[in-house]
C-alpha cells in the first residue's frame, strides 16, 4: 500500500488488511499511516511534512493487462482519506488518535478473487494459547518488498510481554514495579526484526505444542477416562490465530529495546463496532 499526497506523489509504503464484523468489511492500518504523525504526541514523522491525502491499495485482481491471456496480478485501488475535510476512517471510541489503529469502511473490489485477501479474523483456527515466547508472524511489506505477483513477506518473531496486559510507553520506572507516568495502551510487545513498510500489518501467533481447543490455557490428562475419544485436543500439528495489528517499534535506536507494538484484536473490534469518526489530525495538532 502506498501513501500519497494531493498530487499523488508517493510519501511512504505501509501494510494493511481486511477485517470483518457485524456484516461489514473494513481496511485496517495504523493511525500514523493515514495522518503522517506520531500517535502519542501528534508530531510529524517526516520533515518537511506533507499531508497524506489518499492511499493506493494494491489488491489481487483478474483485471491486470490482457485478461484474455490469463493475466493475473495486483491492481492499484485509490482510497481517499478525506470527504472534504472530514477523515473517512474510524478511530478507537475511547482512545481516539492515541490508539495507532484505524479502520476504513471498504470491501474487496469485484475484480479480486474470493480466495485472496480474506479478512484476517476469518482465516485463523480454533483458539490456541497465546503466551510470552509464542511464535508470531508479521505479514507485510518491509521496505515495500514483495514476491511473485505482489505477495507479502512473513517476518517472524516472538511475543515479548504478557499479551493480556497493557503496556506503558514513555513512563518512568516505579519503585513498586512496572512503570508510571507514561501512556498506557492496549497492546503487547513483540520481538522481531521488522522494518519500515510493515506498519499496519496483521500479526498471527502460531502454536506447535499439544493444546485443548476448548480450554487453551488449561492442561489435560492423557490418562483420564475417555481422553482418547475427545475431538477437542490437538496432539500433533500446529494452530494459527490472528492476534492484532502491528504498528512499529517502541524504540528507534539499536541501543534501545526496539520492541514492536501489536495492538490486540479487541481494539480492532471496538473500532469497527463503534465506528467513531476520526478527527482531522491536522486541525487537531495545528
PDB file of C-alpha atoms in Angstrom:
ATOM      1  CA  UNK A   1       0.000   0.000   0.000  1.00  0.00           C
ATOM      2  CA  UNK A   2       1.276   3.471  -0.928  1.00  0.00           C
ATOM      3  CA  UNK A   3       0.565   6.674   0.993  1.00  0.00           C
ATOM      4  CA  UNK A   4       0.229   9.693  -1.327  1.00  0.00           C
ATOM      5  CA  UNK A   5      -0.236  13.479  -1.145  1.00  0.00           C
ATOM      6  CA  UNK A   6      -2.682  15.692  -3.072  1.00  0.00           C
ATOM      7  CA  UNK A   7      -0.517  15.458  -6.192  1.00  0.00           C
ATOM      8  CA  UNK A   8      -0.451  11.649  -5.901  1.00  0.00           C
ATOM      9  CA  UNK A   9       3.255  11.701  -5.115  1.00  0.00           C
ATOM     10  CA  UNK A  10       4.246   8.613  -3.051  1.00  0.00           C
ATOM     11  CA  UNK A  11       5.143   9.571   0.517  1.00  0.00           C
ATOM     12  CA  UNK A  12       5.726   6.154   2.068  1.00  0.00           C
ATOM     13  CA  UNK A  13       4.802   2.478   1.923  1.00  0.00           C
ATOM     14  CA  UNK A  14       2.738   0.620   4.514  1.00  0.00           C
ATOM     15  CA  UNK A  15       0.715  -2.530   5.087  1.00  0.00           C
ATOM     16  CA  UNK A  16      -2.982  -3.144   5.789  1.00  0.00           C
ATOM     17  CA  UNK A  17      -5.528  -5.950   5.992  1.00  0.00           C
ATOM     18  CA  UNK A  18      -9.258  -6.583   5.816  1.00  0.00           C
ATOM     19  CA  UNK A  19     -11.336  -7.143   8.960  1.00  0.00           C
ATOM     20  CA  UNK A  20     -14.983  -8.205   9.106  1.00  0.00           C
ATOM     21  CA  UNK A  21     -17.535  -7.749  11.868  1.00  0.00           C
ATOM     22  CA  UNK A  22     -21.254  -7.113  12.072  1.00  0.00           C
ATOM     23  CA  UNK A  23     -21.675  -7.910   8.387  1.00  0.00           C
ATOM     24  CA  UNK A  24     -19.338  -5.072   7.355  1.00  0.00           C
ATOM     25  CA  UNK A  25     -15.825  -5.059   5.907  1.00  0.00           C
ATOM     26  CA  UNK A  26     -13.015  -2.667   6.830  1.00  0.00           C
ATOM     27  CA  UNK A  27      -9.487  -1.914   5.701  1.00  0.00           C
ATOM     28  CA  UNK A  28      -7.333  -1.697   8.847  1.00  0.00           C
ATOM     29  CA  UNK A  29      -3.999   0.080   9.156  1.00  0.00           C
ATOM     30  CA  UNK A  30      -2.228   2.484  11.553  1.00  0.00           C
ATOM     31  CA  UNK A  31      -3.275   5.991  12.538  1.00  0.00           C
ATOM     32  CA  UNK A  32       0.247   7.230  11.853  1.00  0.00           C
ATOM     33  CA  UNK A  33      -0.037   5.893   8.294  1.00  0.00           C
ATOM     34  CA  UNK A  34      -3.135   7.950   7.449  1.00  0.00           C
ATOM     35  CA  UNK A  35      -2.046  11.054   9.381  1.00  0.00           C
ATOM     36  CA  UNK A  36       1.722  11.131   8.887  1.00  0.00           C
ATOM     37  CA  UNK A  37       2.026  11.951  12.598  1.00  0.00           C
ATOM     38  CA  UNK A  38       3.105  10.120  15.756  1.00  0.00           C
ATOM     39  CA  UNK A  39       0.045   8.724  17.504  1.00  0.00           C
ATOM     40  CA  UNK A  40       1.057   9.831  21.011  1.00  0.00           C
ATOM     41  CA  UNK A  41       2.328  13.379  20.508  1.00  0.00           C
ATOM     42  CA  UNK A  42       0.971  14.325  17.076  1.00  0.00           C
ATOM     43  CA  UNK A  43       4.398  15.364  15.829  1.00  0.00           C
ATOM     44  CA  UNK A  44       5.077  14.975  12.066  1.00  0.00           C
ATOM     45  CA  UNK A  45       7.001  11.836  11.188  1.00  0.00           C
ATOM     46  CA  UNK A  46       8.813  13.412   8.233  1.00  0.00           C
ATOM     47  CA  UNK A  47      10.482  16.752   7.604  1.00  0.00           C
ATOM     48  CA  UNK A  48       9.355  18.598   5.610  1.00  0.00           C
ATOM     49  CA  UNK A  49       5.855  17.436   6.493  1.00  0.00           C
ATOM     50  CA  UNK A  50       3.446  16.679   3.648  1.00  0.00           C
ATOM     51  CA  UNK A  51      -0.154  15.806   4.472  1.00  0.00           C
ATOM     52  CA  UNK A  52      -1.259  12.329   3.325  1.00  0.00           C
ATOM     53  CA  UNK A  53      -4.424  12.590   1.235  1.00  0.00           C
ATOM     54  CA  UNK A  54      -5.005   9.104  -0.144  1.00  0.00           C
ATOM     55  CA  UNK A  55      -3.868   5.511  -0.062  1.00  0.00           C
ATOM     56  CA  UNK A  56      -3.190   3.348  -3.073  1.00  0.00           C
ATOM     57  CA  UNK A  57      -4.121  -0.175  -2.071  1.00  0.00           C
ATOM     58  CA  UNK A  58      -2.612  -2.871  -4.260  1.00  0.00           C
ATOM     59  CA  UNK A  59      -5.018  -5.802  -4.404  1.00  0.00           C
ATOM     60  CA  UNK A  60      -5.009  -9.074  -6.306  1.00  0.00           C
ATOM     61  CA  UNK A  61      -7.024  -8.811  -9.484  1.00  0.00           C
ATOM     62  CA  UNK A  62      -8.011 -10.644 -12.642  1.00  0.00           C
ATOM     63  CA  UNK A  63      -8.116  -7.307 -14.437  1.00  0.00           C
ATOM     64  CA  UNK A  64      -4.402  -6.827 -14.997  1.00  0.00           C
ATOM     65  CA  UNK A  65      -3.167  -6.463 -18.546  1.00  0.00           C
ATOM     66  CA  UNK A  66      -4.747  -8.673 -21.185  1.00  0.00           C
ATOM     67  CA  UNK A  67      -7.269 -10.872 -19.367  1.00  0.00           C
ATOM     68  CA  UNK A  68      -7.738 -12.978 -22.488  1.00  0.00           C
ATOM     69  CA  UNK A  69      -4.216 -14.327 -21.947  1.00  0.00           C
ATOM     70  CA  UNK A  70      -4.964 -15.204 -18.347  1.00  0.00           C
ATOM     71  CA  UNK A  71      -3.095 -12.284 -16.837  1.00  0.00           C
ATOM     72  CA  UNK A  72      -3.328 -12.111 -13.065  1.00  0.00           C
ATOM     73  CA  UNK A  73      -1.567  -9.851 -10.602  1.00  0.00           C
ATOM     74  CA  UNK A  74      -2.156  -6.792  -8.460  1.00  0.00           C
ATOM     75  CA  UNK A  75      -4.050  -3.664  -9.439  1.00  0.00           C
ATOM     76  CA  UNK A  76      -3.983  -0.264  -7.686  1.00  0.00           C
ATOM     77  CA  UNK A  77      -7.151   0.969  -5.982  1.00  0.00           C
ATOM     78  CA  UNK A  78      -7.494   4.589  -4.879  1.00  0.00           C
ATOM     79  CA  UNK A  79      -8.628   5.024  -1.260  1.00  0.00           C
ATOM     80  CA  UNK A  80      -9.305   8.704  -0.413  1.00  0.00           C
ATOM     81  CA  UNK A  81      -8.643   9.572   3.229  1.00  0.00           C
ATOM     82  CA  UNK A  82     -10.995  12.569   3.421  1.00  0.00           C
ATOM     83  CA  UNK A  83     -14.517  13.552   2.470  1.00  0.00           C
ATOM     84  CA  UNK A  84     -13.980  17.283   2.244  1.00  0.00           C
ATOM     85  CA  UNK A  85     -12.051  17.951   5.442  1.00  0.00           C
ATOM     86  CA  UNK A  86     -13.542  15.019   7.349  1.00  0.00           C
ATOM     87  CA  UNK A  87     -11.485  11.825   7.692  1.00  0.00           C
ATOM     88  CA  UNK A  88     -13.146   8.709   6.302  1.00  0.00           C
ATOM     89  CA  UNK A  89     -11.578   6.446   8.910  1.00  0.00           C
ATOM     90  CA  UNK A  90     -12.880   5.326  12.294  1.00  0.00           C
ATOM     91  CA  UNK A  91     -10.836   5.659  15.478  1.00  0.00           C
ATOM     92  CA  UNK A  92     -10.946   3.940  18.851  1.00  0.00           C
ATOM     93  CA  UNK A  93     -14.117   5.023  20.719  1.00  0.00           C
ATOM     94  CA  UNK A  94     -12.204   5.964  23.890  1.00  0.00           C
ATOM     95  CA  UNK A  95      -8.572   6.487  22.940  1.00  0.00           C
ATOM     96  CA  UNK A  96      -9.131   8.241  19.619  1.00  0.00           C
ATOM     97  CA  UNK A  97      -5.843   9.088  17.916  1.00  0.00           C
ATOM     98  CA  UNK A  98      -3.917   7.843  20.969  1.00  0.00           C
ATOM     99  CA  UNK A  99      -4.611   4.388  19.544  1.00  0.00           C
ATOM    100  CA  UNK A 100      -2.464   3.721  16.491  1.00  0.00           C
ATOM    101  CA  UNK A 101      -5.159   1.759  14.654  1.00  0.00           C
ATOM    102  CA  UNK A 102      -7.858   2.973  12.246  1.00  0.00           C
ATOM    103  CA  UNK A 103     -10.496   1.223  10.151  1.00  0.00           C
ATOM    104  CA  UNK A 104     -11.761   2.436   6.781  1.00  0.00           C
ATOM    105  CA  UNK A 105     -15.104   1.046   5.537  1.00  0.00           C
ATOM    106  CA  UNK A 106     -14.142  -0.907   2.438  1.00  0.00           C
ATOM    107  CA  UNK A 107     -14.979  -4.186   0.789  1.00  0.00           C
ATOM    108  CA  UNK A 108     -12.972  -6.161  -1.722  1.00  0.00           C
ATOM    109  CA  UNK A 109     -13.342  -4.975  -5.341  1.00  0.00           C
ATOM    110  CA  UNK A 110     -15.322  -7.259  -7.664  1.00  0.00           C
ATOM    111  CA  UNK A 111     -12.147  -7.983  -9.641  1.00  0.00           C
ATOM    112  CA  UNK A 112     -10.499  -9.531  -6.566  1.00  0.00           C
ATOM    113  CA  UNK A 113     -10.890 -13.332  -6.373  1.00  0.00           C
ATOM    114  CA  UNK A 114     -12.721 -14.803  -3.384  1.00  0.00           C
ATOM    115  CA  UNK A 115      -9.676 -16.789  -2.289  1.00  0.00           C
ATOM    116  CA  UNK A 116      -7.453 -13.713  -1.905  1.00  0.00           C
ATOM    117  CA  UNK A 117      -7.392 -11.046   0.818  1.00  0.00           C
ATOM    118  CA  UNK A 118      -9.648 -12.863   3.256  1.00  0.00           C
ATOM    119  CA  UNK A 119     -10.390 -10.912   6.415  1.00  0.00           C
ATOM    120  CA  UNK A 120      -7.639 -11.543   8.966  1.00  0.00           C
ATOM    121  CA  UNK A 121     -10.156 -12.507  11.646  1.00  0.00           C
ATOM    122  CA  UNK A 122     -11.785 -15.061   9.352  1.00  0.00           C
ATOM    123  CA  UNK A 123      -8.773 -17.215   8.497  1.00  0.00           C
ATOM    124  CA  UNK A 124      -7.445 -18.272  11.882  1.00  0.00           C
ATOM    125  CA  UNK A 125      -8.032 -21.631  13.516  1.00  0.00           C
ATOM    126  CA  UNK A 126      -9.528 -22.689  16.881  1.00  0.00           C
ATOM    127  CA  UNK A 127      -8.189 -20.859  19.924  1.00  0.00           C
ATOM    128  CA  UNK A 128      -4.576 -21.521  20.806  1.00  0.00           C
ATOM    129  CA  UNK A 129      -2.705 -20.497  23.975  1.00  0.00           C
ATOM    130  CA  UNK A 130      -1.222 -17.063  23.245  1.00  0.00           C
ATOM    131  CA  UNK A 131       1.585 -16.505  25.744  1.00  0.00           C
ATOM    132  CA  UNK A 132       5.008 -14.847  26.069  1.00  0.00           C
ATOM    133  CA  UNK A 133       7.502 -16.707  23.905  1.00  0.00           C
ATOM    134  CA  UNK A 134       4.843 -17.755  21.410  1.00  0.00           C
ATOM    135  CA  UNK A 135       5.970 -17.523  17.774  1.00  0.00           C
ATOM    136  CA  UNK A 136       4.360 -14.728  15.776  1.00  0.00           C
ATOM    137  CA  UNK A 137       4.432 -13.719  12.118  1.00  0.00           C
ATOM    138  CA  UNK A 138       4.062 -10.119  10.954  1.00  0.00           C
ATOM    139  CA  UNK A 139       2.785 -10.380   7.378  1.00  0.00           C
ATOM    140  CA  UNK A 140       3.535  -7.240   5.400  1.00  0.00           C
ATOM    141  CA  UNK A 141       5.868  -5.408   3.090  1.00  0.00           C
ATOM    142  CA  UNK A 142       9.216  -4.459   4.708  1.00  0.00           C
ATOM    143  CA  UNK A 143      10.867  -1.699   2.671  1.00  0.00           C
ATOM    144  CA  UNK A 144       7.956  -2.204   0.209  1.00  0.00           C
ATOM    145  CA  UNK A 145       9.347  -5.620  -0.782  1.00  0.00           C
ATOM    146  CA  UNK A 146       7.081  -8.360  -2.105  1.00  0.00           C
ATOM    147  CA  UNK A 147       7.434 -11.627  -4.025  1.00  0.00           C
ATOM    148  CA  UNK A 148       5.708 -13.181  -7.023  1.00  0.00           C
ATOM    149  CA  UNK A 149       2.819 -11.056  -8.256  1.00  0.00           C
ATOM    150  CA  UNK A 150       2.839  -8.975  -5.041  1.00  0.00           C
ATOM    151  CA  UNK A 151       2.684 -11.404  -2.128  1.00  0.00           C
ATOM    152  CA  UNK A 152       3.752 -10.150   1.331  1.00  0.00           C
ATOM    153  CA  UNK A 153       6.677 -11.362   3.407  1.00  0.00           C
ATOM    154  CA  UNK A 154       6.398 -13.231   6.709  1.00  0.00           C
ATOM    155  CA  UNK A 155       8.692 -11.706   9.326  1.00  0.00           C
ATOM    156  CA  UNK A 156       8.921 -13.998  12.342  1.00  0.00           C
ATOM    157  CA  UNK A 157       9.337 -13.074  15.984  1.00  0.00           C
ATOM    158  CA  UNK A 158       8.130 -13.821  19.490  1.00  0.00           C
ATOM    159  CA  UNK A 159       5.628 -12.377  21.908  1.00  0.00           C
ATOM    160  CA  UNK A 160       7.813 -10.436  24.329  1.00  0.00           C
ATOM    161  CA  UNK A 161       5.318  -9.360  27.001  1.00  0.00           C
ATOM    162  CA  UNK A 162       2.198 -10.707  28.670  1.00  0.00           C
ATOM    163  CA  UNK A 163      -0.263 -10.270  25.780  1.00  0.00           C
ATOM    164  CA  UNK A 164      -3.286  -9.767  28.037  1.00  0.00           C
ATOM    165  CA  UNK A 165      -1.686  -6.852  29.915  1.00  0.00           C
ATOM    166  CA  UNK A 166      -1.464  -3.310  28.525  1.00  0.00           C
ATOM    167  CA  UNK A 167       1.963  -1.768  28.020  1.00  0.00           C
ATOM    168  CA  UNK A 168       3.092   1.653  29.207  1.00  0.00           C
ATOM    169  CA  UNK A 169       5.072   3.850  26.832  1.00  0.00           C
ATOM    170  CA  UNK A 170       7.333   6.695  27.881  1.00  0.00           C
ATOM    171  CA  UNK A 171       6.927   6.084  31.601  1.00  0.00           C
ATOM    172  CA  UNK A 172       9.393   6.034  34.447  1.00  0.00           C
ATOM    173  CA  UNK A 173      10.484   3.022  36.469  1.00  0.00           C
ATOM    174  CA  UNK A 174       8.329   2.667  39.573  1.00  0.00           C
ATOM    175  CA  UNK A 175       9.766   1.722  42.965  1.00  0.00           C
ATOM    176  CA  UNK A 176       6.864  -0.689  43.322  1.00  0.00           C
ATOM    177  CA  UNK A 177       7.205  -2.487  39.982  1.00  0.00           C
ATOM    178  CA  UNK A 178       6.240  -1.576  36.460  1.00  0.00           C
ATOM    179  CA  UNK A 179       6.226   1.963  35.085  1.00  0.00           C
ATOM    180  CA  UNK A 180       4.319   5.124  35.901  1.00  0.00           C
ATOM    181  CA  UNK A 181       3.561   8.492  34.275  1.00  0.00           C
ATOM    182  CA  UNK A 182       3.528   7.081  30.764  1.00  0.00           C
ATOM    183  CA  UNK A 183       0.829   6.326  28.218  1.00  0.00           C
ATOM    184  CA  UNK A 184      -0.912   3.007  28.771  1.00  0.00           C
ATOM    185  CA  UNK A 185      -2.020   1.372  25.537  1.00  0.00           C
ATOM    186  CA  UNK A 186      -3.970  -1.867  24.856  1.00  0.00           C
ATOM    187  CA  UNK A 187      -1.111  -3.592  23.057  1.00  0.00           C
ATOM    188  CA  UNK A 188       1.728  -6.008  23.722  1.00  0.00           C
ATOM    189  CA  UNK A 189       5.354  -6.161  22.667  1.00  0.00           C
ATOM    190  CA  UNK A 190       6.787  -8.466  20.040  1.00  0.00           C
ATOM    191  CA  UNK A 191      10.483  -9.122  19.484  1.00  0.00           C
ATOM    192  CA  UNK A 192      11.075  -9.123  15.725  1.00  0.00           C
ATOM    193  CA  UNK A 193      13.387  -7.533  13.178  1.00  0.00           C
ATOM    194  CA  UNK A 194      10.630  -5.582  11.475  1.00  0.00           C
ATOM    195  CA  UNK A 195      11.295  -2.741   9.048  1.00  0.00           C
ATOM    196  CA  UNK A 196       9.631   0.353   7.603  1.00  0.00           C
ATOM    197  CA  UNK A 197       6.686  -0.578   5.385  1.00  0.00           C
ATOM    198  CA  UNK A 198       5.257  -3.117   7.826  1.00  0.00           C
ATOM    199  CA  UNK A 199       3.155  -0.593   9.739  1.00  0.00           C
ATOM    200  CA  UNK A 200      -0.448  -1.797   9.716  1.00  0.00           C
ATOM    201  CA  UNK A 201       0.406  -5.447   9.059  1.00  0.00           C
ATOM    202  CA  UNK A 202      -1.675  -8.260  10.592  1.00  0.00           C
ATOM    203  CA  UNK A 203       0.029 -10.367  13.258  1.00  0.00           C
ATOM    204  CA  UNK A 204      -0.604 -14.088  13.656  1.00  0.00           C
ATOM    205  CA  UNK A 205       0.528 -16.336  16.507  1.00  0.00           C
ATOM    206  CA  UNK A 206       1.410 -19.967  15.909  1.00  0.00           C
ATOM    207  CA  UNK A 207       1.425 -22.768  18.479  1.00  0.00           C
ATOM    208  CA  UNK A 208       3.229 -26.080  17.953  1.00  0.00           C
ATOM    209  CA  UNK A 209       2.639 -27.972  21.205  1.00  0.00           C
ATOM    210  CA  UNK A 210      -0.435 -30.045  22.200  1.00  0.00           C
ATOM    211  CA  UNK A 211      -3.371 -27.971  23.445  1.00  0.00           C
ATOM    212  CA  UNK A 212      -7.023 -28.165  24.420  1.00  0.00           C
ATOM    213  CA  UNK A 213      -9.128 -26.171  21.951  1.00  0.00           C
ATOM    214  CA  UNK A 214     -11.924 -25.652  24.489  1.00  0.00           C
ATOM    215  CA  UNK A 215      -9.571 -24.531  27.246  1.00  0.00           C
ATOM    216  CA  UNK A 216      -6.317 -23.356  25.575  1.00  0.00           C
ATOM    217  CA  UNK A 217      -4.712 -22.252  28.841  1.00  0.00           C
ATOM    218  CA  UNK A 218      -5.677 -25.330  30.838  1.00  0.00           C
ATOM    219  CA  UNK A 219      -3.910 -28.666  30.982  1.00  0.00           C
ATOM    220  CA  UNK A 220      -5.228 -32.115  30.206  1.00  0.00           C
ATOM    221  CA  UNK A 221      -4.643 -35.637  31.471  1.00  0.00           C
ATOM    222  CA  UNK A 222      -3.963 -38.200  28.768  1.00  0.00           C
ATOM    223  CA  UNK A 223      -4.730 -40.975  31.292  1.00  0.00           C
ATOM    224  CA  UNK A 224      -8.184 -39.647  32.099  1.00  0.00           C
ATOM    225  CA  UNK A 225     -11.121 -41.920  31.168  1.00  0.00           C
ATOM    226  CA  UNK A 226     -12.375 -41.169  27.667  1.00  0.00           C
ATOM    227  CA  UNK A 227      -9.423 -38.951  26.785  1.00  0.00           C
ATOM    228  CA  UNK A 228      -8.674 -40.727  23.508  1.00  0.00           C
ATOM    229  CA  UNK A 229     -12.278 -40.244  22.382  1.00  0.00           C
ATOM    230  CA  UNK A 230     -12.063 -36.465  22.693  1.00  0.00           C
ATOM    231  CA  UNK A 231     -12.070 -34.426  19.483  1.00  0.00           C
ATOM    232  CA  UNK A 232     -11.159 -31.074  21.077  1.00  0.00           C
ATOM    233  CA  UNK A 233      -7.500 -31.821  21.871  1.00  0.00           C
ATOM    234  CA  UNK A 234      -4.705 -31.319  19.330  1.00  0.00           C
ATOM    235  CA  UNK A 235      -1.748 -33.636  19.967  1.00  0.00           C
ATOM    236  CA  UNK A 236       0.156 -33.144  16.717  1.00  0.00           C
ATOM    237  CA  UNK A 237       0.350 -30.283  14.261  1.00  0.00           C
ATOM    238  CA  UNK A 238       0.077 -26.547  14.806  1.00  0.00           C
ATOM    239  CA  UNK A 239      -2.548 -23.849  15.214  1.00  0.00           C
ATOM    240  CA  UNK A 240      -2.627 -20.257  13.976  1.00  0.00           C
ATOM    241  CA  UNK A 241      -4.536 -17.340  15.457  1.00  0.00           C
ATOM    242  CA  UNK A 242      -4.913 -13.700  14.434  1.00  0.00           C
ATOM    243  CA  UNK A 243      -3.744 -11.607  17.404  1.00  0.00           C
ATOM    244  CA  UNK A 244      -3.644  -7.990  16.261  1.00  0.00           C
ATOM    245  CA  UNK A 245      -2.231  -5.128  14.223  1.00  0.00           C
ATOM    246  CA  UNK A 246       1.460  -4.207  14.111  1.00  0.00           C
ATOM    247  CA  UNK A 247       2.376  -0.540  14.429  1.00  0.00           C
ATOM    248  CA  UNK A 248       6.127  -0.101  14.572  1.00  0.00           C
ATOM    249  CA  UNK A 249       8.849  -0.019  17.176  1.00  0.00           C
ATOM    250  CA  UNK A 250       8.636   1.491  20.631  1.00  0.00           C
ATOM    251  CA  UNK A 251      12.315   2.485  20.332  1.00  0.00           C
ATOM    252  CA  UNK A 252      14.101   3.550  17.173  1.00  0.00           C
ATOM    253  CA  UNK A 253      17.733   3.170  18.170  1.00  0.00           C
ATOM    254  CA  UNK A 254      19.599  -0.113  18.159  1.00  0.00           C
ATOM    255  CA  UNK A 255      20.776   0.660  21.698  1.00  0.00           C
ATOM    256  CA  UNK A 256      17.152   0.720  22.898  1.00  0.00           C
ATOM    257  CA  UNK A 257      14.853  -2.256  23.366  1.00  0.00           C
ATOM    258  CA  UNK A 258      13.327  -1.551  19.920  1.00  0.00           C
ATOM    259  CA  UNK A 259      10.338  -3.793  20.550  1.00  0.00           C
ATOM    260  CA  UNK A 260       7.428  -3.769  18.133  1.00  0.00           C
ATOM    261  CA  UNK A 261       3.871  -2.974  19.230  1.00  0.00           C
ATOM    262  CA  UNK A 262       0.953  -5.266  18.440  1.00  0.00           C
ATOM    263  CA  UNK A 263      -2.498  -3.801  19.127  1.00  0.00           C
ATOM    264  CA  UNK A 264      -4.858  -6.535  20.302  1.00  0.00           C
ATOM    265  CA  UNK A 265      -7.847  -7.823  18.350  1.00  0.00           C
ATOM    266  CA  UNK A 266     -10.341  -6.386  20.853  1.00  0.00           C
ATOM    267  CA  UNK A 267      -9.046  -2.919  19.902  1.00  0.00           C
ATOM    268  CA  UNK A 268      -9.858  -3.511  16.238  1.00  0.00           C
ATOM    269  CA  UNK A 269     -13.240  -4.999  17.121  1.00  0.00           C
ATOM    270  CA  UNK A 270     -14.144  -1.941  19.220  1.00  0.00           C
ATOM    271  CA  UNK A 271     -13.181   0.457  16.415  1.00  0.00           C
ATOM    272  CA  UNK A 272     -15.229  -1.402  13.814  1.00  0.00           C
ATOM    273  CA  UNK A 273     -18.219  -1.912  16.105  1.00  0.00           C
ATOM    274  CA  UNK A 274     -18.460   1.634  17.489  1.00  0.00           C
ATOM    275  CA  UNK A 275     -17.491   3.394  14.224  1.00  0.00           C
ATOM    276  CA  UNK A 276     -16.419   6.637  15.862  1.00  0.00           C
ATOM    277  CA  UNK A 277     -15.477   9.144  13.097  1.00  0.00           C
ATOM    278  CA  UNK A 278     -11.838  10.162  13.144  1.00  0.00           C
ATOM    279  CA  UNK A 279     -10.833  13.739  13.927  1.00  0.00           C
ATOM    280  CA  UNK A 280      -8.822  15.683  11.371  1.00  0.00           C
ATOM    281  CA  UNK A 281      -5.254  15.284  12.706  1.00  0.00           C
ATOM    282  CA  UNK A 282      -4.042  18.494  11.059  1.00  0.00           C
ATOM    283  CA  UNK A 283      -6.673  20.693  12.731  1.00  0.00           C
ATOM    284  CA  UNK A 284      -6.243  18.792  15.965  1.00  0.00           C
ATOM    285  CA  UNK A 285      -2.484  19.443  16.129  1.00  0.00           C
ATOM    286  CA  UNK A 286      -2.257  22.793  14.324  1.00  0.00           C
TER     287      UNK A 286
END
